[in-house]
PDB file of C-alpha atoms in Angstrom:
ATOM      1  CA  UNK V   1     -56.037-102.009  31.309  1.00 54.00           C
ATOM      2  CA  UNK V   2     -57.970-105.330  31.348  1.00 56.00           C
ATOM      3  CA  UNK V   3     -59.821-106.301  28.172  1.00 54.00           C
ATOM      4  CA  UNK V   4     -63.179-105.817  29.885  1.00 67.00           C
ATOM      5  CA  UNK V   5     -62.056-102.608  31.676  1.00 85.00           C
ATOM      6  CA  UNK V   6     -62.835-104.067  35.118  1.00 92.00           C
ATOM      7  CA  UNK V   7     -60.946-102.515  38.029  1.00 95.00           C
ATOM      8  CA  UNK V   8     -60.992-102.929  41.790  1.00 94.00           C
ATOM      9  CA  UNK V   9     -62.253-100.112  43.991  1.00 94.00           C
ATOM     10  CA  UNK V  10     -58.747 -99.629  45.396  1.00 95.00           C
ATOM     11  CA  UNK V  11     -57.388 -98.992  41.885  1.00 95.00           C
ATOM     12  CA  UNK V  12     -59.423 -95.872  41.122  1.00 96.00           C
ATOM     13  CA  UNK V  13     -57.726 -92.530  40.548  1.00 96.00           C
ATOM     14  CA  UNK V  14     -58.896 -88.963  40.878  1.00 96.00           C
ATOM     15  CA  UNK V  15     -60.653 -87.873  37.683  1.00 97.00           C
ATOM     16  CA  UNK V  16     -61.390 -91.408  36.497  1.00 97.00           C
ATOM     17  CA  UNK V  17     -64.388 -91.864  34.217  1.00 96.00           C
ATOM     18  CA  UNK V  18     -65.952 -94.996  35.651  1.00 97.00           C
ATOM     19  CA  UNK V  19     -69.041 -96.958  34.727  1.00 96.00           C
ATOM     20  CA  UNK V  20     -71.067-100.044  35.559  1.00 94.00           C
ATOM     21  CA  UNK V  21     -73.446-102.142  33.521  1.00 91.00           C
ATOM     22  CA  UNK V  22     -76.750-101.298  35.197  1.00 86.00           C
ATOM     23  CA  UNK V  23     -78.534-103.601  32.745  1.00 83.00           C
ATOM     24  CA  UNK V  24     -77.633-105.777  29.783  1.00 79.00           C
ATOM     25  CA  UNK V  25     -77.910-102.833  27.385  1.00 77.00           C
ATOM     26  CA  UNK V  26     -77.261 -99.787  29.552  1.00 82.00           C
ATOM     27  CA  UNK V  27     -74.227 -98.350  31.328  1.00 89.00           C
ATOM     28  CA  UNK V  28     -74.218 -95.914  34.219  1.00 92.00           C
ATOM     29  CA  UNK V  29     -71.359 -93.376  34.168  1.00 94.00           C
ATOM     30  CA  UNK V  30     -69.665 -91.152  36.727  1.00 96.00           C
ATOM     31  CA  UNK V  31     -66.531 -89.127  37.501  1.00 97.00           C
ATOM     32  CA  UNK V  32     -64.356 -89.819  40.552  1.00 98.00           C
ATOM     33  CA  UNK V  33     -63.886 -86.486  42.365  1.00 97.00           C
ATOM     34  CA  UNK V  34     -62.421 -87.736  45.668  1.00 97.00           C
ATOM     35  CA  UNK V  35     -60.417 -90.860  46.528  1.00 97.00           C
ATOM     36  CA  UNK V  36     -60.373 -92.324  50.024  1.00 96.00           C
ATOM     37  CA  UNK V  37     -57.364 -94.653  50.194  1.00 94.00           C
ATOM     38  CA  UNK V  38     -58.332 -95.918  53.652  1.00 96.00           C
ATOM     39  CA  UNK V  39     -61.788 -96.987  52.473  1.00 96.00           C
ATOM     40  CA  UNK V  40     -62.081 -96.846  48.659  1.00 95.00           C
ATOM     41  CA  UNK V  41     -65.818 -97.516  48.794  1.00 95.00           C
ATOM     42  CA  UNK V  42     -66.226 -94.147  50.535  1.00 96.00           C
ATOM     43  CA  UNK V  43     -64.621 -92.322  47.608  1.00 97.00           C
ATOM     44  CA  UNK V  44     -66.915 -89.800  45.919  1.00 97.00           C
ATOM     45  CA  UNK V  45     -68.377 -89.965  42.420  1.00 97.00           C
ATOM     46  CA  UNK V  46     -70.277 -87.309  40.475  1.00 96.00           C
ATOM     47  CA  UNK V  47     -73.234 -88.953  38.765  1.00 94.00           C
ATOM     48  CA  UNK V  48     -76.547 -88.183  37.077  1.00 90.00           C
ATOM     49  CA  UNK V  49     -79.034 -90.589  38.611  1.00 87.00           C
ATOM     50  CA  UNK V  50     -82.126 -90.791  40.784  1.00 83.00           C
ATOM     51  CA  UNK V  51     -81.732 -89.745  44.387  1.00 78.00           C
ATOM     52  CA  UNK V  52     -83.957 -92.558  45.675  1.00 77.00           C
ATOM     53  CA  UNK V  53     -82.637 -95.452  43.591  1.00 74.00           C
ATOM     54  CA  UNK V  54     -85.740 -95.614  41.413  1.00 74.00           C
ATOM     55  CA  UNK V  55     -85.673 -95.628  37.620  1.00 70.00           C
ATOM     56  CA  UNK V  56     -88.012 -92.665  37.211  1.00 73.00           C
ATOM     57  CA  UNK V  57     -86.366 -89.970  35.014  1.00 71.00           C
ATOM     58  CA  UNK V  58     -88.197 -87.160  36.808  1.00 73.00           C
ATOM     59  CA  UNK V  59     -86.317 -88.062  39.993  1.00 78.00           C
ATOM     60  CA  UNK V  60     -82.859 -87.917  38.400  1.00 80.00           C
ATOM     61  CA  UNK V  61     -80.360 -85.484  39.912  1.00 84.00           C
ATOM     62  CA  UNK V  62     -76.771 -84.453  39.309  1.00 87.00           C
ATOM     63  CA  UNK V  63     -75.326 -85.485  42.650  1.00 90.00           C
ATOM     64  CA  UNK V  64     -72.289 -86.780  44.530  1.00 94.00           C
ATOM     65  CA  UNK V  65     -72.498 -90.290  45.965  1.00 95.00           C
ATOM     66  CA  UNK V  66     -70.098 -92.786  47.494  1.00 96.00           C
ATOM     67  CA  UNK V  67     -68.366 -95.263  45.219  1.00 97.00           C
ATOM     68  CA  UNK V  68     -70.203 -98.076  47.002  1.00 96.00           C
ATOM     69  CA  UNK V  69     -73.571 -96.540  46.186  1.00 95.00           C
ATOM     70  CA  UNK V  70     -72.476 -95.850  42.615  1.00 96.00           C
ATOM     71  CA  UNK V  71     -71.370 -99.462  42.067  1.00 94.00           C
ATOM     72  CA  UNK V  72     -74.583-101.024  43.401  1.00 90.00           C
ATOM     73  CA  UNK V  73     -72.696-104.316  43.845  1.00 90.00           C
ATOM     74  CA  UNK V  74     -71.823-104.355  40.118  1.00 92.00           C
ATOM     75  CA  UNK V  75     -68.345-104.729  38.647  1.00 94.00           C
ATOM     76  CA  UNK V  76     -66.599-101.366  38.460  1.00 96.00           C
ATOM     77  CA  UNK V  77     -65.091-100.462  35.097  1.00 94.00           C
ATOM     78  CA  UNK V  78     -62.943 -97.611  33.787  1.00 95.00           C
ATOM     79  CA  UNK V  79     -63.568 -95.906  30.430  1.00 94.00           C
ATOM     80  CA  UNK V  80     -60.581 -95.885  28.065  1.00 93.00           C
ATOM     81  CA  UNK V  81     -59.664 -92.718  26.138  1.00 94.00           C
ATOM     82  CA  UNK V  82     -57.350 -92.509  23.146  1.00 91.00           C
ATOM     83  CA  UNK V  83     -58.145 -96.110  22.246  1.00 87.00           C
ATOM     84  CA  UNK V  84     -57.303 -97.366  18.759  1.00 84.00           C
ATOM     85  CA  UNK V  85     -59.876-100.102  19.241  1.00 79.00           C
ATOM     86  CA  UNK V  86     -62.798 -97.910  20.319  1.00 72.00           C
ATOM     87  CA  UNK V  87     -64.751 -98.720  17.162  1.00 70.00           C
ATOM     88  CA  UNK V  88     -64.708-102.403  18.117  1.00 70.00           C
ATOM     89  CA  UNK V  89     -65.874-101.739  21.676  1.00 76.00           C
ATOM     90  CA  UNK V  90     -69.357-101.203  23.006  1.00 77.00           C
ATOM     91  CA  UNK V  91     -70.292 -97.518  22.761  1.00 75.00           C
ATOM     92  CA  UNK V  92     -69.558 -95.638  25.960  1.00 80.00           C
ATOM     93  CA  UNK V  93     -66.778 -97.981  27.116  1.00 88.00           C
ATOM     94  CA  UNK V  94     -63.931 -96.544  25.021  1.00 89.00           C
ATOM     95  CA  UNK V  95     -63.323 -93.434  22.909  1.00 90.00           C
ATOM     96  CA  UNK V  96     -60.833 -92.608  20.186  1.00 88.00           C
ATOM     97  CA  UNK V  97     -60.640 -89.018  21.420  1.00 88.00           C
ATOM     98  CA  UNK V  98     -58.069 -87.940  23.982  1.00 93.00           C
ATOM     99  CA  UNK V  99     -59.185 -86.720  27.393  1.00 94.00           C
ATOM    100  CA  UNK V 100     -58.207 -83.757  29.524  1.00 94.00           C
ATOM    101  CA  UNK V 101     -55.838 -84.027  32.472  1.00 96.00           C
ATOM    102  CA  UNK V 102     -57.436 -85.677  35.556  1.00 96.00           C
ATOM    103  CA  UNK V 103     -57.300 -82.476  37.603  1.00 96.00           C
ATOM    104  CA  UNK V 104     -59.166 -80.596  34.852  1.00 96.00           C
ATOM    105  CA  UNK V 105     -61.846 -83.298  34.759  1.00 96.00           C
ATOM    106  CA  UNK V 106     -62.293 -82.887  38.524  1.00 97.00           C
ATOM    107  CA  UNK V 107     -62.423 -79.094  38.153  1.00 95.00           C
ATOM    108  CA  UNK V 108     -65.131 -79.479  35.503  1.00 93.00           C
ATOM    109  CA  UNK V 109     -67.108 -81.730  37.830  1.00 94.00           C
ATOM    110  CA  UNK V 110     -66.911 -79.170  40.635  1.00 93.00           C
ATOM    111  CA  UNK V 111     -67.892 -76.429  38.173  1.00 90.00           C
ATOM    112  CA  UNK V 112     -71.086 -78.330  37.390  1.00 87.00           C
ATOM    113  CA  UNK V 113     -71.866 -78.678  41.091  1.00 88.00           C
ATOM    114  CA  UNK V 114     -71.192 -74.997  41.765  1.00 86.00           C
ATOM    115  CA  UNK V 115     -73.424 -73.864  38.912  1.00 81.00           C
ATOM    116  CA  UNK V 116     -76.274 -76.051  40.119  1.00 78.00           C
ATOM    117  CA  UNK V 117     -75.916 -75.477  43.855  1.00 75.00           C
ATOM    118  CA  UNK V 118     -74.984 -71.787  43.911  1.00 71.00           C
ATOM    119  CA  UNK V 119     -75.863 -70.414  40.474  1.00 63.00           C
ATOM    120  CA  UNK V 120     -78.993 -69.986  38.416  1.00 59.00           C
ATOM    121  CA  UNK V 121     -78.524 -73.292  36.630  1.00 59.00           C
ATOM    122  CA  UNK V 122     -76.122 -75.255  34.490  1.00 60.00           C
ATOM    123  CA  UNK V 123     -74.620 -73.589  31.399  1.00 56.00           C
ATOM    124  CA  UNK V 124     -75.432 -75.767  28.402  1.00 53.00           C
ATOM    125  CA  UNK V 125     -72.033 -76.805  26.935  1.00 54.00           C
ATOM    126  CA  UNK V 126     -73.274 -76.618  23.338  1.00 52.00           C
ATOM    127  CA  UNK V 127     -74.978 -73.243  23.821  1.00 54.00           C
ATOM    128  CA  UNK V 128     -73.200 -70.941  26.237  1.00 49.00           C
ATOM    129  CA  UNK V 129     -75.812 -68.211  25.780  1.00 51.00           C
ATOM    130  CA  UNK V 130     -78.672 -70.336  27.101  1.00 55.00           C
ATOM    131  CA  UNK V 131     -78.228 -71.681  30.627  1.00 54.00           C
ATOM    132  CA  UNK V 132     -80.410 -74.500  31.866  1.00 54.00           C
ATOM    133  CA  UNK V 133     -82.603 -73.531  34.764  1.00 56.00           C
ATOM    134  CA  UNK V 134     -82.144 -75.413  38.025  1.00 52.00           C
ATOM    135  CA  UNK V 135     -85.098 -77.596  37.069  1.00 56.00           C
ATOM    136  CA  UNK V 136     -83.762 -78.262  33.560  1.00 55.00           C
ATOM    137  CA  UNK V 137     -80.284 -79.026  34.875  1.00 52.00           C
ATOM    138  CA  UNK V 138     -81.746 -81.862  36.898  1.00 55.00           C
ATOM    139  CA  UNK V 139     -84.084 -82.929  34.088  1.00 60.00           C
ATOM    140  CA  UNK V 140     -82.775 -86.281  32.867  1.00 65.00           C
ATOM    141  CA  UNK V 141     -83.177 -86.847  29.143  1.00 64.00           C
ATOM    142  CA  UNK V 142     -82.033 -90.032  27.450  1.00 60.00           C
ATOM    143  CA  UNK V 143     -80.852 -88.189  24.345  1.00 58.00           C
ATOM    144  CA  UNK V 144     -79.345 -84.880  25.484  1.00 66.00           C
ATOM    145  CA  UNK V 145     -78.935 -84.986  29.284  1.00 75.00           C
ATOM    146  CA  UNK V 146     -77.739 -88.297  30.668  1.00 83.00           C
ATOM    147  CA  UNK V 147     -74.968 -89.647  32.864  1.00 88.00           C
ATOM    148  CA  UNK V 148     -72.603 -90.380  29.967  1.00 88.00           C
ATOM    149  CA  UNK V 149     -73.032 -86.843  28.580  1.00 86.00           C
ATOM    150  CA  UNK V 150     -72.068 -85.415  31.962  1.00 89.00           C
ATOM    151  CA  UNK V 151     -69.039 -87.660  32.490  1.00 93.00           C
ATOM    152  CA  UNK V 152     -67.785 -87.227  28.924  1.00 92.00           C
ATOM    153  CA  UNK V 153     -68.038 -83.454  29.199  1.00 91.00           C
ATOM    154  CA  UNK V 154     -65.995 -83.463  32.401  1.00 94.00           C
ATOM    155  CA  UNK V 155     -63.287 -85.503  30.660  1.00 94.00           C
ATOM    156  CA  UNK V 156     -63.234 -83.764  27.259  1.00 92.00           C
ATOM    157  CA  UNK V 157     -65.232 -80.532  27.373  1.00 88.00           C
ATOM    158  CA  UNK V 158     -67.657 -81.935  24.791  1.00 85.00           C
ATOM    159  CA  UNK V 159     -71.259 -82.932  25.411  1.00 79.00           C
ATOM    160  CA  UNK V 160     -72.240 -86.163  23.631  1.00 75.00           C
ATOM    161  CA  UNK V 161     -73.524 -89.636  24.422  1.00 65.00           C
ATOM    162  CA  UNK V 162     -71.822 -92.396  22.442  1.00 62.00           C
ATOM    163  CA  UNK V 163     -74.401 -94.928  23.649  1.00 60.00           C
ATOM    164  CA  UNK V 164     -77.268 -92.944  22.179  1.00 57.00           C
ATOM    165  CA  UNK V 165     -75.384 -92.081  18.975  1.00 60.00           C
ATOM    166  CA  UNK V 166     -74.642 -95.741  18.320  1.00 59.00           C
ATOM    167  CA  UNK V 167     -78.243 -96.695  19.087  1.00 58.00           C
ATOM    168  CA  UNK V 168     -79.618 -94.109  16.667  1.00 58.00           C
ATOM    169  CA  UNK V 169     -77.122 -95.051  13.959  1.00 59.00           C
ATOM    170  CA  UNK V 170     -77.971 -98.739  14.321  1.00 58.00           C
ATOM    171  CA  UNK V 171     -81.705 -98.099  14.255  1.00 61.00           C
ATOM    172  CA  UNK V 172     -81.419 -95.619  11.376  1.00 61.00           C
ATOM    173  CA  UNK V 173     -80.132 -98.440   9.174  1.00 60.00           C
ATOM    174  CA  UNK V 174     -83.616 -99.914   9.294  1.00 66.00           C
ATOM    175  CA  UNK V 175     -85.473 -96.618   8.961  1.00 67.00           C
ATOM    176  CA  UNK V 176     -84.737 -96.393   5.257  1.00 64.00           C
ATOM    177  CA  UNK V 177     -86.160 -99.876   4.695  1.00 67.00           C
ATOM    178  CA  UNK V 178     -89.284 -98.951   6.678  1.00 73.00           C
ATOM    179  CA  UNK V 179     -89.783 -95.680   4.788  1.00 69.00           C
ATOM    180  CA  UNK V 180     -89.310 -97.435   1.445  1.00 68.00           C
ATOM    181  CA  UNK V 181     -91.854-100.076   2.483  1.00 72.00           C
ATOM    182  CA  UNK V 182     -94.345 -97.320   3.303  1.00 73.00           C
ATOM    183  CA  UNK V 183     -93.726 -95.708  -0.098  1.00 68.00           C
ATOM    184  CA  UNK V 184     -94.295 -99.066  -1.813  1.00 70.00           C
ATOM    185  CA  UNK V 185     -97.570 -99.402   0.074  1.00 73.00           C
ATOM    186  CA  UNK V 186     -98.644 -95.932  -1.028  1.00 69.00           C
ATOM    187  CA  UNK V 187     -97.853 -96.856  -4.629  1.00 65.00           C
ATOM    188  CA  UNK V 188     -99.980 -99.983  -4.357  1.00 69.00           C
ATOM    189  CA  UNK V 189    -102.796 -97.888  -2.900  1.00 67.00           C
ATOM    190  CA  UNK V 190    -102.294 -95.467  -5.821  1.00 64.00           C
ATOM    191  CA  UNK V 191    -101.846 -92.551  -3.413  1.00 58.00           C
ATOM    192  CA  UNK V 192     -98.602 -91.541  -5.102  1.00 58.00           C
ATOM    193  CA  UNK V 193     -97.599 -92.227  -8.718  1.00 59.00           C
ATOM    194  CA  UNK V 194     -95.168 -95.080  -9.220  1.00 54.00           C
ATOM    195  CA  UNK V 195     -93.086 -92.906 -11.531  1.00 50.00           C
ATOM    196  CA  UNK V 196     -91.903 -90.888  -8.548  1.00 54.00           C
ATOM    197  CA  UNK V 197     -91.175 -93.869  -6.330  1.00 53.00           C
ATOM    198  CA  UNK V 198     -87.614 -94.454  -7.500  1.00 57.00           C
ATOM    199  CA  UNK V 199     -86.700 -90.771  -7.381  1.00 57.00           C
ATOM    200  CA  UNK V 200     -88.211 -90.406  -3.915  1.00 58.00           C
ATOM    201  CA  UNK V 201     -86.385 -93.483  -2.631  1.00 59.00           C
ATOM    202  CA  UNK V 202     -83.068 -92.239  -4.000  1.00 58.00           C
ATOM    203  CA  UNK V 203     -83.613 -88.837  -2.399  1.00 58.00           C
ATOM    204  CA  UNK V 204     -84.351 -90.371   0.995  1.00 58.00           C
ATOM    205  CA  UNK V 205     -81.400 -92.750   0.726  1.00 57.00           C
ATOM    206  CA  UNK V 206     -78.963 -89.957  -0.087  1.00 57.00           C
ATOM    207  CA  UNK V 207     -80.252 -87.425   2.448  1.00 56.00           C
ATOM    208  CA  UNK V 208     -81.214 -89.483   5.496  1.00 55.00           C
ATOM    209  CA  UNK V 209     -77.615 -90.353   6.517  1.00 54.00           C
ATOM    210  CA  UNK V 210     -76.596 -86.720   6.055  1.00 50.00           C
ATOM    211  CA  UNK V 211     -79.299 -85.203   8.224  1.00 50.00           C
ATOM    212  CA  UNK V 212     -77.671 -83.246  11.024  1.00 46.00           C
ATOM    213  CA  UNK V 213     -80.460 -84.081  13.479  1.00 50.00           C
ATOM    214  CA  UNK V 214     -80.687 -87.851  13.430  1.00 50.00           C
ATOM    215  CA  UNK V 215     -82.736 -87.823  16.592  1.00 52.00           C
ATOM    216  CA  UNK V 216     -85.454 -85.734  14.908  1.00 55.00           C
ATOM    217  CA  UNK V 217     -85.481 -88.040  11.880  1.00 55.00           C
ATOM    218  CA  UNK V 218     -85.672 -91.056  14.157  1.00 55.00           C
ATOM    219  CA  UNK V 219     -88.568 -89.661  16.190  1.00 55.00           C
ATOM    220  CA  UNK V 220     -90.386 -88.469  13.058  1.00 56.00           C
ATOM    221  CA  UNK V 221     -90.127 -91.855  11.354  1.00 59.00           C
ATOM    222  CA  UNK V 222     -91.295 -93.790  14.412  1.00 57.00           C
ATOM    223  CA  UNK V 223     -94.297 -91.512  14.850  1.00 57.00           C
ATOM    224  CA  UNK V 224     -95.130 -91.805  11.154  1.00 59.00           C
ATOM    225  CA  UNK V 225     -94.874 -95.592  11.319  1.00 60.00           C
ATOM    226  CA  UNK V 226     -97.210 -95.768  14.311  1.00 57.00           C
ATOM    227  CA  UNK V 227     -99.699 -93.545  12.475  1.00 56.00           C
ATOM    228  CA  UNK V 228     -99.521 -95.824   9.444  1.00 57.00           C
ATOM    229  CA  UNK V 229    -100.091 -98.957  11.515  1.00 57.00           C
ATOM    230  CA  UNK V 230    -103.039 -97.334  13.295  1.00 55.00           C
ATOM    231  CA  UNK V 231    -104.859 -95.522  10.489  1.00 54.00           C
ATOM    232  CA  UNK V 232    -103.518 -97.160   7.355  1.00 58.00           C
ATOM    233  CA  UNK V 233    -102.136 -95.604   4.197  1.00 56.00           C
ATOM    234  CA  UNK V 234    -104.530 -92.648   4.224  1.00 56.00           C
ATOM    235  CA  UNK V 235    -103.377 -91.576   7.666  1.00 54.00           C
ATOM    236  CA  UNK V 236     -99.716 -91.671   6.742  1.00 54.00           C
ATOM    237  CA  UNK V 237    -100.031 -89.360   3.721  1.00 59.00           C
ATOM    238  CA  UNK V 238     -99.638 -86.096   5.714  1.00 61.00           C
ATOM    239  CA  UNK V 239     -96.549 -87.509   7.412  1.00 56.00           C
ATOM    240  CA  UNK V 240     -94.985 -88.422   4.075  1.00 61.00           C
ATOM    241  CA  UNK V 241     -95.713 -84.903   2.841  1.00 63.00           C
ATOM    242  CA  UNK V 242     -94.103 -83.387   5.913  1.00 62.00           C
ATOM    243  CA  UNK V 243     -91.089 -85.658   5.622  1.00 61.00           C
ATOM    244  CA  UNK V 244     -90.622 -84.807   1.933  1.00 64.00           C
ATOM    245  CA  UNK V 245     -90.945 -81.125   2.819  1.00 66.00           C
ATOM    246  CA  UNK V 246     -88.217 -81.525   5.440  1.00 62.00           C
ATOM    247  CA  UNK V 247     -85.958 -83.249   2.925  1.00 59.00           C
ATOM    248  CA  UNK V 248     -86.540 -80.521   0.336  1.00 65.00           C
ATOM    249  CA  UNK V 249     -85.768 -77.888   2.958  1.00 65.00           C
ATOM    250  CA  UNK V 250     -82.558 -79.710   3.845  1.00 59.00           C
ATOM    251  CA  UNK V 251     -81.458 -79.889   0.192  1.00 60.00           C
ATOM    252  CA  UNK V 252     -82.293 -76.238  -0.525  1.00 65.00           C
ATOM    253  CA  UNK V 253     -80.642 -75.048   2.694  1.00 64.00           C
ATOM    254  CA  UNK V 254     -77.508 -77.064   1.992  1.00 60.00           C
ATOM    255  CA  UNK V 255     -77.362 -75.754  -1.592  1.00 58.00           C
ATOM    256  CA  UNK V 256     -77.815 -72.113  -0.572  1.00 66.00           C
ATOM    257  CA  UNK V 257     -75.314 -72.513   2.250  1.00 64.00           C
ATOM    258  CA  UNK V 258     -72.687 -73.815  -0.154  1.00 59.00           C
ATOM    259  CA  UNK V 259     -73.361 -70.906  -2.531  1.00 61.00           C
ATOM    260  CA  UNK V 260     -72.883 -68.382   0.260  1.00 66.00           C
ATOM    261  CA  UNK V 261     -69.695 -70.023   1.534  1.00 60.00           C
ATOM    262  CA  UNK V 262     -68.212 -70.317  -1.951  1.00 60.00           C
ATOM    263  CA  UNK V 263     -69.204 -66.731  -2.766  1.00 64.00           C
ATOM    264  CA  UNK V 264     -67.571 -65.386   0.372  1.00 63.00           C
ATOM    265  CA  UNK V 265     -64.438 -67.416  -0.354  1.00 61.00           C
ATOM    266  CA  UNK V 266     -64.226 -66.037  -3.893  1.00 62.00           C
ATOM    267  CA  UNK V 267     -64.710 -62.451  -2.702  1.00 66.00           C
ATOM    268  CA  UNK V 268     -62.048 -62.997  -0.067  1.00 63.00           C
ATOM    269  CA  UNK V 269     -59.608 -64.357  -2.663  1.00 61.00           C
ATOM    270  CA  UNK V 270     -60.341 -61.456  -5.021  1.00 64.00           C
ATOM    271  CA  UNK V 271     -59.842 -58.915  -2.229  1.00 63.00           C
ATOM    272  CA  UNK V 272     -56.429 -60.250  -1.229  1.00 60.00           C
ATOM    273  CA  UNK V 273     -55.413 -60.720  -4.867  1.00 61.00           C
ATOM    274  CA  UNK V 274     -55.893 -57.003  -5.465  1.00 60.00           C
TER     275      UNK V 274
END
C-alpha cells in the first residue's frame, strides 16, 4: 500500500473502502460493491452524498454511483485497516481495528440498500429497536450520519466517524481553557465567589474528558460561549449553572452506577460461595 494510500481505478477490489479528499479538511468515503474490469470507472460505489452534486445536506442520499462520479477527478485512495500506524495518520484514512471479509462488507452494503429501497427505513446500528424512517435514513448529519459512518459500518459492523471524533477531541482540548476563562471572568465580575473557582476548575478538568457524550459537551460549550460574547457575564450565568448541574449529575450517576455494579458483584460472589 502506498504511503499516501493512492490507488489507480484498475486496482480496486470488491468490498474496498475507498475515499477521496473532497476538500483540504474533508474526505468523502464509499464502498466498492461492483468491479468492472473492462472499464474500472464504471464500477459501482455505495456512498452517502447529494444526488445533484451540491453541498446541501438536505439533498444527501445513500446511493450507488459509478466510480468515475465518486472520484470527481480526484485521486482515489484506499482506507487501511489493521494499521499499526493509524494513530499517526489523518483520521478516516487508516484504522487500528480489523475489518470484515470483503464479501461481508458488500453484503452489508446491499443490506443498507434493501432496507432503504424495500423496507420501512434503515435500522440504526447502535439501536436495533429504533429504525430510521426513510426520511431519516437519507438525512445527512455531520456527527452521526455521514459517508464515513456508512462505509465503516459496512467494513466493521460498527457505526462511528473517526474524522468527527478526532475533530471533537482536538477542539475539546481548548474547551477547558475557554470554560476556565469564563469562570475567571465571572470571578472578576463577582458573580461567583473566588473560593470556589479552583474547586470548580478541577471538577471540570477531571470530568470533561470523561463525559460519554463529547458532542453534547462541545455543542453546549460553543452555545454558552456565544451567549457570553453577546450578552456578557450576566447572560452566561444560567449556562454555567446548567453546565455545573450536568457535571454534578454525571458524578452522581457514575457513583451510583459503581455502587450498583459492585453490589451486584458482591452478591454474585456470595451466592456462588455458598
